Every structure is written in structure tokens, then in C-alpha cells.
Amino acid sequence: MTDFDWQQYAQETQAIRVGHKRTHEDEHSIAIFATSSYVFESAEQASLRFTGKQPGNIYSRFTNPTVSAFQDRLALMEKGERCLAFSSGMAAIMAVGMGLLKAGDHVVCSRGVFGNTVLTFQNYFAKFGVTTDFVNLTDLSAWEAAIKPNTRFLFLETPSNPLIEIADIQALADIAHSHDCLLVVDNCFCTPVLQQPLALGADLVIQSATKFIDGQGRCVGGAVIGSEALIEKDIYPYLRTGGATMSPFNAWVFLSGLETLALRMKAHCDNAFELAKWLEQQPAVAKVHYPGLASHAQHELAKRQQSHFGAVVSFELTGGQEQAWRLIDSTRMLSITANLGDVKTTITHPATTTHGRLSPEARAEAGIKDSLVRISVGLENLEDIKNDLRRGL
Ligand SMILES: *Cc1c(COP(=O)(O)O)cnc(C)c1O
């Protein structure tokens, strides 16, 4: 199967066919290679493998056939040349920082990123002499103004969490490259099915496979995707040494997750779009944040950049935190959890959970109000989701 030029195939086909190298057992579904090490034919072969002069498996911290299949498949789906899998999405972000940054470097990061991403830059990379400035995701001139001679990369998520703002990836890639920096995009909310940042000029893409790629809330995992040159030089050596490796079992779950990703994303997005339109009509709802709505500030950009508008909807109630909590507590079916990207619809109060560790000032600056509720719309029947919310609204 290695002879196929899989780039010629559509993404749905790649998601199902790429990566599995069938063994002498003729298995149809890929095996979980539960082995930590591999046996060499000779001392010479061992030496050739270790020095990289001969391709092949060495040790499962950095070479495992099940994990490699996941990497090969996701690389093509993201329109990248090479993918490396990690033990979590955060481990993938850590690997990008560890691989690319040195003391004295600077990062420009969107304010609207995952809470732990902020803490990674602010609390950990700062300890080693890397400084980070945070800017508004949608303000191109703020990004450009924040770049310094020692800036190594720009980092963003689009759509952002929890306000579902959209960044212009192509414009930011141009800004980054004109200042000799890289653009790193966390593509977790869209997955490669809705958006392919590498094709828009980004240099590295991050995935948290924990979310939509698994899709059923079972495993934690992550990935970094980019060009062969960048991954080989800066990220792979860190994976090999740092060891935040994806387990073969998790890779096996994520491989089957990828097979149904396109179908699931379409169904998630259809449900989310309908729910967003319905929420906009509810008297208790003051504002709905969803890029599919004409009321969304980056509606046109979202139409251009994404193939669909995504599965996450957030909205502000007319009251405050009390009303938000009351709505959440009045649901019976929805899962009260901060996770997202599951077939089960989840509901959360960002100000007191995912973004609770930010100071009230930082939250206000990021526009995260106490009345904000975030829903990751699942695949249950839409009427049942609405009915579960209707009680509290
Ligand atoms: C969850 C998440 C992460 C972190 O991924 P884990 O697999 O939980 O470590 C990173 N970015 C975004 C946007 C996320 O939603």
C-alpha cells in the first residue's frame, strides 16, 4: 500500500485508507503493536537503525507501527508532510516550545487560547527566559506591533475558546513570515475536516486528538504537523528525548476516530448551527457567539476559511453567573463537563471552570463574561438538546 500516491485521494478516503501497512498476518484492521522494543537482524543493522541510516523501528518512545499509522494519516489529512503524535494536546504544545525556543526568545500569543496554553507560556517557558506577549486574536495590527526582533513564533487558536472568534490565518502567516517568525495554529476546534491551516501558510499545526478526533471521549492524545524539514530538525529530536509519547492503544482508537471524522463533523456542525439560530431567538439569551450567524463579527472570514462553522456555540444570558449556573443545573441530559468534541453534548461555565484560573481583569480583557455558557454540540437529536435547555431558559 506504500506505493499509492495518497495525496491524489480525497480526505475522506485518506482518513480510512492511509497508514496501515498490512503484516504477514493479512489483518484487515490495523493491529495494536504492544511492544516497547524491536529486534535487529545483526549488530550492524542495530547500528544503522540507531544512527538513522536505515529506516525502521527502534524503540516505542519514538517508533511504533500503530502510532506511525496515525501520524501518516493525520499528516495527509492536515496537508502536511510529517506528523508526530504526543501523549496529549498539551504535550504537543510543550514540544513545539521546547523544540523551537531558547532563552531570550519571545512569543506572541492570542489571548483567546486554551487556559493551559496560557499557563505553559506564562509559568513554564518564562522560567527559562522566554517572554510572551498576549494580543487580541482578531486585531492584525496588534499582532504585528507585538513582534520583536527576538520573536520566534506567533501562536493562536481559531476559532477561539470560549468566544468562538476567528483569526485570519493567511494574513497572520504573511505577517509572521515578513518578520522572520513562524505561525503555529492550534486546529483542535476545526480538525483538518473544517480547516487546514498549513495550506493557508501556517508552519505548524497542533491537534488535541482528545477532542473531535477521538470523538467519543475515551483517550487523551495530541499531535504536531508541519513540513518534513521543520519537524525533523526541531520537533522530532525533542519527542525522541523528551518522551511524551502516544501509546499504541490510544493511536489505535484515534485511527478509527479519523475514519468517521468527516461524517461526525458534518453532523456536529449541522446540529450546532441549528442550535445557535434557535438560541438567538430565546428572550433569556443576550448574545450568541457562533460564526455561522450573520451577527458574528467574522462571519465572512469564517465562510472563506472553514468548510463549516464548527460544533461549539457560546452565549451570554441576560443575567449574571447565577442565571448561567441555574441554566446549567436545570439540564438533565447534557453533560456538565469542560470537555468538548464528544458525541455527547457538553455544557460548561467558562468563567468558573476552564478560565477560572485567570484573574477577573484578564477575564474581562478577554471578554469572558460571568453570564457566558459554552456548549459543545453533540450528535443527540437536536430537539432533545433544545428541550433540555428550554427548561432553564
Ligand atoms: C483540550 C485542548 C488542548 C489540550 O489538549 P489535551 O489533549 O487535553 O492536552 C489544547 N488546545 C485546545 C484548543 C483544546 O481544546
GROMACS .gro file of N, CA and C in nm, residues 131-257:
model
  381
  131THR      N    1   0.996   3.516   2.694
  131THR     CA    2   0.886   3.607   2.729
  131THR      C    3   0.774   3.593   2.628
  132THR      N    4   0.651   3.620   2.674
  132THR     CA    5   0.533   3.608   2.587
  132THR      C    6   0.446   3.732   2.602
  133ASP      N    7   0.403   3.786   2.490
  133ASP     CA    8   0.303   3.893   2.492
  133ASP      C    9   0.173   3.837   2.436
  134PHE      N   10   0.063   3.876   2.500
  134PHE     CA   11  -0.069   3.828   2.458
  134PHE      C   12  -0.144   3.940   2.387
  135VAL      N   13  -0.205   3.906   2.275
  135VAL     CA   14  -0.277   4.007   2.195
  135VAL      C   15  -0.417   3.957   2.160
  136ASN      N   16  -0.501   4.051   2.115
  136ASN     CA   17  -0.635   4.013   2.071
  136ASN      C   18  -0.628   3.938   1.939
  137LEU      N   19  -0.695   3.822   1.938
  137LEU     CA   20  -0.687   3.732   1.823
  137LEU      C   21  -0.716   3.799   1.690
  138THR      N   22  -0.816   3.887   1.687
  138THR     CA   23  -0.866   3.938   1.559
  138THR      C   24  -0.801   4.070   1.517
  139ASP      N   25  -0.710   4.122   1.599
  139ASP     CA   26  -0.652   4.255   1.573
  139ASP      C   27  -0.516   4.239   1.504
  140LEU      N   28  -0.516   4.240   1.371
  140LEU     CA   29  -0.393   4.214   1.295
  140LEU      C   30  -0.282   4.313   1.329
  141SER      N   31  -0.319   4.441   1.349
  141SER     CA   32  -0.213   4.540   1.375
  141SER      C   33  -0.153   4.518   1.514
  142ALA      N   34  -0.233   4.466   1.608
  142ALA     CA   35  -0.178   4.435   1.741
  142ALA      C   36  -0.076   4.321   1.733
  143TRP      N   37  -0.105   4.222   1.648
  143TRP     CA   38  -0.008   4.112   1.629
  143TRP      C   39   0.123   4.168   1.575
  144GLU      N   40   0.111   4.248   1.470
  144GLU     CA   41   0.233   4.297   1.405
  144GLU      C   42   0.312   4.386   1.502
  145ALA      N   43   0.238   4.471   1.578
  145ALA     CA   44   0.307   4.563   1.671
  145ALA      C   45   0.377   4.487   1.784
  146ALA      N   46   0.327   4.368   1.818
  146ALA     CA   47   0.386   4.293   1.931
  146ALA      C   48   0.513   4.218   1.891
  147ILE      N   49   0.538   4.205   1.761
  147ILE     CA   50   0.655   4.129   1.715
  147ILE      C   51   0.783   4.207   1.743
  148LYS      N   52   0.882   4.136   1.799
  148LYS     CA   53   1.012   4.197   1.830
  148LYS      C   54   1.120   4.124   1.749
  149PRO      N   55   1.242   4.179   1.749
  149PRO     CA   56   1.348   4.111   1.674
  149PRO      C   57   1.371   3.967   1.722
  150ASN      N   58   1.342   3.939   1.851
  150ASN     CA   59   1.366   3.804   1.904
  150ASN      C   60   1.241   3.716   1.905
  151THR      N   61   1.135   3.760   1.837
  151THR     CA   62   1.013   3.678   1.833
  151THR      C   63   1.037   3.556   1.744
  152ARG      N   64   1.007   3.436   1.801
  152ARG     CA   65   1.031   3.311   1.727
  152ARG      C   66   0.905   3.265   1.656
  153PHE      N   67   0.789   3.275   1.727
  153PHE     CA   68   0.665   3.236   1.659
  153PHE      C   69   0.544   3.309   1.714
  154LEU      N   70   0.437   3.310   1.633
  154LEU     CA   71   0.304   3.356   1.674
  154LEU      C   72   0.222   3.230   1.699
  155PHE      N   73   0.138   3.234   1.803
  155PHE     CA   74   0.060   3.115   1.840
  155PHE      C   75  -0.086   3.154   1.855
  156LEU      N   76  -0.174   3.078   1.792
  156LEU     CA   77  -0.318   3.108   1.804
  156LEU      C   78  -0.403   2.983   1.789
  157GLU      N   79  -0.528   3.000   1.830
  157GLU     CA   80  -0.634   2.902   1.807
  157GLU      C   81  -0.742   2.973   1.728
  158THR      N   82  -0.796   2.910   1.627
  158THR     CA   83  -0.913   2.967   1.560
  158THR      C   84  -1.003   2.855   1.512
  159PRO      N   85  -1.132   2.857   1.548
  159PRO     CA   86  -1.200   2.952   1.635
  159PRO      C   87  -1.145   2.944   1.778
  160SER      N   88  -1.158   3.055   1.849
  160SER     CA   89  -1.104   3.062   1.984
  160SER      C   90  -1.206   3.005   2.083
  161ASN      N   91  -1.155   2.978   2.202
  161ASN     CA   92  -1.236   2.923   2.310
  161ASN      C   93  -1.234   3.023   2.426
  162PRO      N   94  -1.345   3.062   2.479
  162PRO     CA   95  -1.482   3.017   2.453
  162PRO      C   96  -1.563   3.114   2.365
  163LEU      N   97  -1.500   3.219   2.308
  163LEU     CA   98  -1.581   3.320   2.239
  163LEU      C   99  -1.596   3.295   2.088
  164ILE      N  100  -1.534   3.189   2.039
  164ILE     CA  101  -1.552   3.146   1.900
  164ILE      C  102  -1.521   3.261   1.803
  165GLU      N  103  -1.412   3.332   1.832
  165GLU     CA  104  -1.365   3.435   1.737
  165GLU      C  105  -1.277   3.368   1.631
  166ILE      N  106  -1.270   3.432   1.513
  166ILE     CA  107  -1.198   3.372   1.402
  166ILE      C  108  -1.078   3.460   1.365
  167ALA      N  109  -0.961   3.397   1.352
  167ALA     CA  110  -0.841   3.469   1.308
  167ALA      C  111  -0.818   3.445   1.160
  168ASP      N  112  -0.764   3.544   1.093
  168ASP     CA  113  -0.731   3.532   0.951
  168ASP      C  114  -0.593   3.464   0.939
  169ILE      N  115  -0.594   3.334   0.918
  169ILE     CA  116  -0.469   3.256   0.921
  169ILE      C  117  -0.372   3.304   0.813
  170GLN      N  118  -0.423   3.325   0.692
  170GLN     CA  119  -0.336   3.365   0.581
  170GLN      C  120  -0.269   3.500   0.609
  171ALA      N  121  -0.348   3.595   0.660
  171ALA     CA  122  -0.292   3.728   0.689
  171ALA      C  123  -0.186   3.718   0.799
  172LEU      N  124  -0.212   3.635   0.901
  172LEU     CA  125  -0.116   3.622   1.011
  172LEU      C  126   0.009   3.545   0.967
  173ALA      N  127  -0.008   3.451   0.875
  173ALA     CA  128   0.110   3.381   0.822
  173ALA      C  129   0.198   3.480   0.747
  174ASP      N  130   0.135   3.569   0.669
  174ASP     CA  131   0.212   3.670   0.594
  174ASP      C  132   0.286   3.763   0.690
  175ILE      N  133   0.217   3.806   0.796
  175ILE     CA  134   0.280   3.895   0.895
  175ILE      C  135   0.398   3.822   0.960
  176ALA      N  136   0.375   3.697   1.002
  176ALA     CA  137   0.482   3.620   1.069
  176ALA      C  138   0.603   3.609   0.977
  177HIS      N  139   0.578   3.569   0.851
  177HIS     CA  140   0.690   3.542   0.761
  177HIS      C  141   0.766   3.670   0.722
  178SER      N  142   0.692   3.782   0.716
  178SER     CA  143   0.761   3.906   0.679
  178SER      C  144   0.851   3.954   0.794
  179HIS      N  145   0.831   3.897   0.914
  179HIS     CA  146   0.920   3.931   1.028
  179HIS      C  147   1.008   3.812   1.065
  180ASP      N  148   1.020   3.715   0.975
  180ASP     CA  149   1.109   3.601   1.000
  180ASP      C  150   1.066   3.516   1.120
  181CYS      N  151   0.934   3.510   1.144
  181CYS     CA  152   0.883   3.424   1.252
  181CYS      C  153   0.799   3.314   1.191
  182LEU      N  154   0.764   3.217   1.275
  182LEU     CA  155   0.676   3.109   1.233
  182LEU      C  156   0.535   3.134   1.285
  183LEU      N  157   0.437   3.071   1.220
  183LEU     CA  158   0.299   3.075   1.269
  183LEU      C  159   0.258   2.934   1.313
  184VAL      N  160   0.216   2.923   1.439
  184VAL     CA  161   0.170   2.796   1.495
  184VAL      C  162   0.020   2.807   1.522
  185VAL      N  163  -0.058   2.713   1.468
  185VAL     CA  164  -0.204   2.718   1.484
  185VAL      C  165  -0.254   2.592   1.554
  186ASP      N  166  -0.326   2.611   1.663
  186ASP     CA  167  -0.394   2.500   1.732
  186ASP      C  168  -0.527   2.480   1.659
  187ASN      N  169  -0.537   2.369   1.588
  187ASN     CA  170  -0.653   2.345   1.498
  187ASN      C  171  -0.756   2.250   1.560
  188CYS      N  172  -0.759   2.247   1.693
  188CYS     CA  173  -0.841   2.149   1.765
  188CYS      C  174  -0.991   2.165   1.739
  189PHE      N  175  -1.040   2.289   1.736
  189PHE     CA  176  -1.184   2.310   1.722
  189PHE      C  177  -1.234   2.272   1.582
  190CYS      N  178  -1.151   2.291   1.481
  190CYS     CA  179  -1.195   2.265   1.344
  190CYS      C  180  -1.162   2.124   1.297
  191THR      N  181  -1.051   2.070   1.344
  191THR     CA  182  -0.995   1.945   1.288
  191THR      C  183  -0.962   1.970   1.140
  192PRO      N  184  -0.882   1.882   1.078
  192PRO     CA  185  -0.849   1.905   0.937
  192PRO      C  186  -0.971   1.897   0.845
  193VAL      N  187  -1.083   1.848   0.895
  193VAL     CA  188  -1.202   1.838   0.810
  193VAL      C  189  -1.258   1.977   0.779
  194LEU      N  190  -1.254   2.067   0.876
  194LEU     CA  191  -1.312   2.200   0.854
  194LEU      C  192  -1.210   2.303   0.808
  195GLN      N  193  -1.082   2.281   0.839
  195GLN     CA  194  -0.983   2.386   0.814
  195GLN      C  195  -0.843   2.324   0.811
  196GLN      N  196  -0.762   2.369   0.714
  196GLN     CA  197  -0.625   2.318   0.702
  196GLN      C  198  -0.527   2.435   0.704
  197PRO      N  199  -0.484   2.474   0.825
  197PRO     CA  200  -0.400   2.594   0.838
  197PRO      C  201  -0.269   2.586   0.759
  198LEU      N  202  -0.213   2.467   0.740
  198LEU     CA  203  -0.086   2.458   0.667
  198LEU      C  204  -0.104   2.505   0.523
  199ALA      N  205  -0.222   2.474   0.466
  199ALA     CA  206  -0.250   2.516   0.328
  199ALA      C  207  -0.269   2.667   0.319
  200LEU      N  208  -0.296   2.731   0.434
  200LEU     CA  209  -0.314   2.876   0.437
  200LEU      C  210  -0.186   2.949   0.476
  201GLY      N  211  -0.077   2.874   0.494
  201GLY     CA  212   0.051   2.938   0.521
  201GLY      C  213   0.108   2.916   0.660
  202ALA      N  214   0.032   2.851   0.750
  202ALA     CA  215   0.086   2.824   0.884
  202ALA      C  216   0.204   2.727   0.872
  203ASP      N  217   0.295   2.734   0.970
  203ASP     CA  218   0.414   2.648   0.966
  203ASP      C  219   0.396   2.520   1.047
  204LEU      N  220   0.323   2.530   1.157
  204LEU     CA  221   0.297   2.410   1.239
  204LEU      C  222   0.151   2.411   1.282
  205VAL      N  223   0.092   2.293   1.286
  205VAL     CA  224  -0.043   2.277   1.337
  205VAL      C  225  -0.037   2.186   1.459
  206ILE      N  226  -0.116   2.222   1.561
  206ILE     CA  227  -0.130   2.140   1.682
  206ILE      C  228  -0.268   2.076   1.678
  207GLN      N  229  -0.276   1.952   1.719
  207GLN     CA  230  -0.407   1.890   1.742
  207GLN      C  231  -0.413   1.833   1.883
  208SER      N  232  -0.527   1.852   1.949
  208SER     CA  233  -0.559   1.771   2.066
  208SER      C  234  -0.652   1.663   2.013
  209ALA      N  235  -0.598   1.542   1.998
  209ALA     CA  236  -0.678   1.430   1.945
  209ALA      C  237  -0.785   1.387   2.044
  210THR      N  238  -0.768   1.432   2.169
  210THR     CA  239  -0.864   1.406   2.277
  210THR      C  240  -1.006   1.449   2.241
  211LYS      N  241  -1.017   1.549   2.156
  211LYS     CA  242  -1.147   1.611   2.130
  211LYS      C  243  -1.214   1.541   2.012
  212PHE      N  244  -1.233   1.609   1.900
  212PHE     CA  245  -1.313   1.551   1.792
  212PHE      C  246  -1.249   1.429   1.726
  213ILE      N  247  -1.115   1.421   1.726
  213ILE     CA  248  -1.051   1.309   1.655
  213ILE      C  249  -1.089   1.178   1.722
  214ASP      N  250  -1.080   1.171   1.854
  214ASP     CA  251  -1.140   1.057   1.925
  214ASP      C  252  -1.291   1.064   1.906
  215GLY      N  253  -1.349   1.174   1.949
  215GLY     CA  254  -1.491   1.198   1.924
  215GLY      C  255  -1.585   1.132   2.022
  216GLN      N  256  -1.533   1.038   2.101
  216GLN     CA  257  -1.623   0.971   2.195
  216GLN      C  258  -1.566   0.973   2.337
  217GLY      N  259  -1.477   1.070   2.362
  217GLY     CA  260  -1.434   1.097   2.499
  217GLY      C  261  -1.362   0.984   2.569
  218ARG      N  262  -1.276   0.910   2.498
  218ARG     CA  263  -1.213   0.794   2.562
  218ARG      C  264  -1.066   0.815   2.595
  219CYS      N  265  -0.990   0.876   2.504
  219CYS     CA  266  -0.844   0.879   2.517
  219CYS      C  267  -0.791   1.022   2.510
  220VAL      N  268  -0.673   1.041   2.569
  220VAL     CA  269  -0.603   1.169   2.563
  220VAL      C  270  -0.484   1.156   2.468
  221GLY      N  271  -0.470   1.252   2.376
  221GLY     CA  272  -0.356   1.246   2.283
  221GLY      C  273  -0.344   1.376   2.207
  222GLY      N  274  -0.229   1.395   2.142
  222GLY     CA  275  -0.208   1.518   2.066
  222GLY      C  276  -0.114   1.494   1.949
  223ALA      N  277  -0.095   1.598   1.868
  223ALA     CA  278  -0.008   1.585   1.751
  223ALA      C  279   0.045   1.721   1.709
  224VAL      N  280   0.161   1.717   1.642
  224VAL     CA  281   0.217   1.835   1.576
  224VAL      C  282   0.238   1.798   1.430
  225ILE      N  283   0.194   1.885   1.339
  225ILE     CA  284   0.205   1.856   1.195
  225ILE      C  285   0.274   1.974   1.127
  226GLY      N  286   0.361   1.944   1.030
  226GLY     CA  287   0.429   2.051   0.957
  226GLY      C  288   0.511   1.996   0.843
  227SER      N  289   0.610   2.075   0.801
  227SER     CA  290   0.695   2.029   0.691
  227SER      C  291   0.795   1.927   0.745
  228GLU      N  292   0.841   1.841   0.655
  228GLU     CA  293   0.941   1.741   0.692
  228GLU      C  294   1.063   1.809   0.756
  229ALA      N  295   1.108   1.919   0.695
  229ALA     CA  296   1.231   1.984   0.742
  229ALA      C  297   1.216   2.037   0.884
  230LEU      N  298   1.105   2.107   0.908
  230LEU     CA  299   1.087   2.170   1.041
  230LEU      C  300   1.066   2.063   1.149
  231ILE      N  301   0.984   1.963   1.119
  231ILE     CA  302   0.957   1.858   1.219
  231ILE      C  303   1.085   1.780   1.248
  232GLU      N  304   1.158   1.744   1.143
  232GLU     CA  305   1.278   1.661   1.160
  232GLU      C  306   1.384   1.736   1.241
  233LYS      N  307   1.399   1.864   1.212
  233LYS     CA  308   1.507   1.940   1.277
  233LYS      C  309   1.470   1.981   1.421
  234ASP      N  310   1.347   2.027   1.442
  234ASP     CA  311   1.317   2.092   1.570
  234ASP      C  312   1.223   2.014   1.663
  235ILE      N  313   1.135   1.930   1.609
  235ILE     CA  314   1.034   1.867   1.696
  235ILE      C  315   1.068   1.721   1.725
  236TYR      N  316   1.109   1.647   1.621
  236TYR     CA  317   1.137   1.505   1.640
  236TYR      C  318   1.247   1.478   1.744
  237PRO      N  319   1.357   1.553   1.744
  237PRO     CA  320   1.459   1.526   1.846
  237PRO      C  321   1.406   1.545   1.988
  238TYR      N  322   1.312   1.640   2.003
  238TYR     CA  323   1.256   1.660   2.138
  238TYR      C  324   1.165   1.543   2.175
  239LEU      N  325   1.084   1.494   2.082
  239LEU     CA  326   0.998   1.378   2.112
  239LEU      C  327   1.083   1.259   2.153
  240ARG      N  328   1.188   1.236   2.075
  240ARG     CA  329   1.274   1.119   2.098
  240ARG      C  330   1.338   1.127   2.238
  241THR      N  331   1.375   1.249   2.278
  241THR     CA  332   1.443   1.267   2.406
  241THR      C  333   1.344   1.293   2.520
  242GLY      N  334   1.245   1.376   2.494
  242GLY     CA  335   1.153   1.419   2.600
  242GLY      C  336   1.055   1.311   2.639
  243GLY      N  337   1.011   1.230   2.540
  243GLY     CA  338   0.937   1.109   2.573
  243GLY      C  339   0.789   1.124   2.603
  244ALA      N  340   0.724   1.232   2.563
  244ALA     CA  341   0.579   1.245   2.584
  244ALA      C  342   0.506   1.173   2.471
  245THR      N  343   0.521   1.040   2.470
  245THR     CA  344   0.482   0.956   2.357
  245THR      C  345   0.335   0.917   2.364
  246MET      N  346   0.270   0.904   2.247
  246MET     CA  347   0.134   0.849   2.242
  246MET      C  348   0.142   0.697   2.255
  247SER      N  349   0.051   0.638   2.331
  247SER     CA  350   0.052   0.492   2.344
  247SER      C  351  -0.009   0.429   2.220
  248PRO      N  352   0.034   0.306   2.184
  248PRO     CA  353  -0.024   0.238   2.067
  248PRO      C  354  -0.175   0.219   2.080
  249PHE      N  355  -0.222   0.193   2.201
  249PHE     CA  356  -0.366   0.175   2.218
  249PHE      C  357  -0.441   0.303   2.182
  250ASN      N  358  -0.392   0.416   2.234
  250ASN     CA  359  -0.458   0.543   2.203
  250ASN      C  360  -0.452   0.572   2.052
  251ALA      N  361  -0.338   0.544   1.990
  251ALA     CA  362  -0.325   0.567   1.845
  251ALA      C  363  -0.429   0.484   1.770
  252TRP      N  364  -0.451   0.363   1.817
  252TRP     CA  365  -0.548   0.272   1.754
  252TRP      C  366  -0.690   0.329   1.764
  253VAL      N  367  -0.723   0.385   1.881
  253VAL     CA  368  -0.855   0.448   1.899
  253VAL      C  369  -0.866   0.570   1.807
  254PHE      N  370  -0.760   0.651   1.802
  254PHE     CA  371  -0.764   0.773   1.719
  254PHE      C  372  -0.769   0.738   1.570
  255LEU      N  373  -0.706   0.629   1.529
  255LEU     CA  374  -0.713   0.588   1.387
  255LEU      C  375  -0.858   0.561   1.349
  256SER      N  376  -0.931   0.492   1.433
  256SER     CA  377  -1.072   0.468   1.397
  256SER      C  378  -1.153   0.595   1.412
  257GLY      N  379  -1.112   0.684   1.503
  257GLY     CA  380  -1.179   0.814   1.513
  257GLY      C  381  -1.167   0.892   1.382
   0.00000   0.00000   0.00000
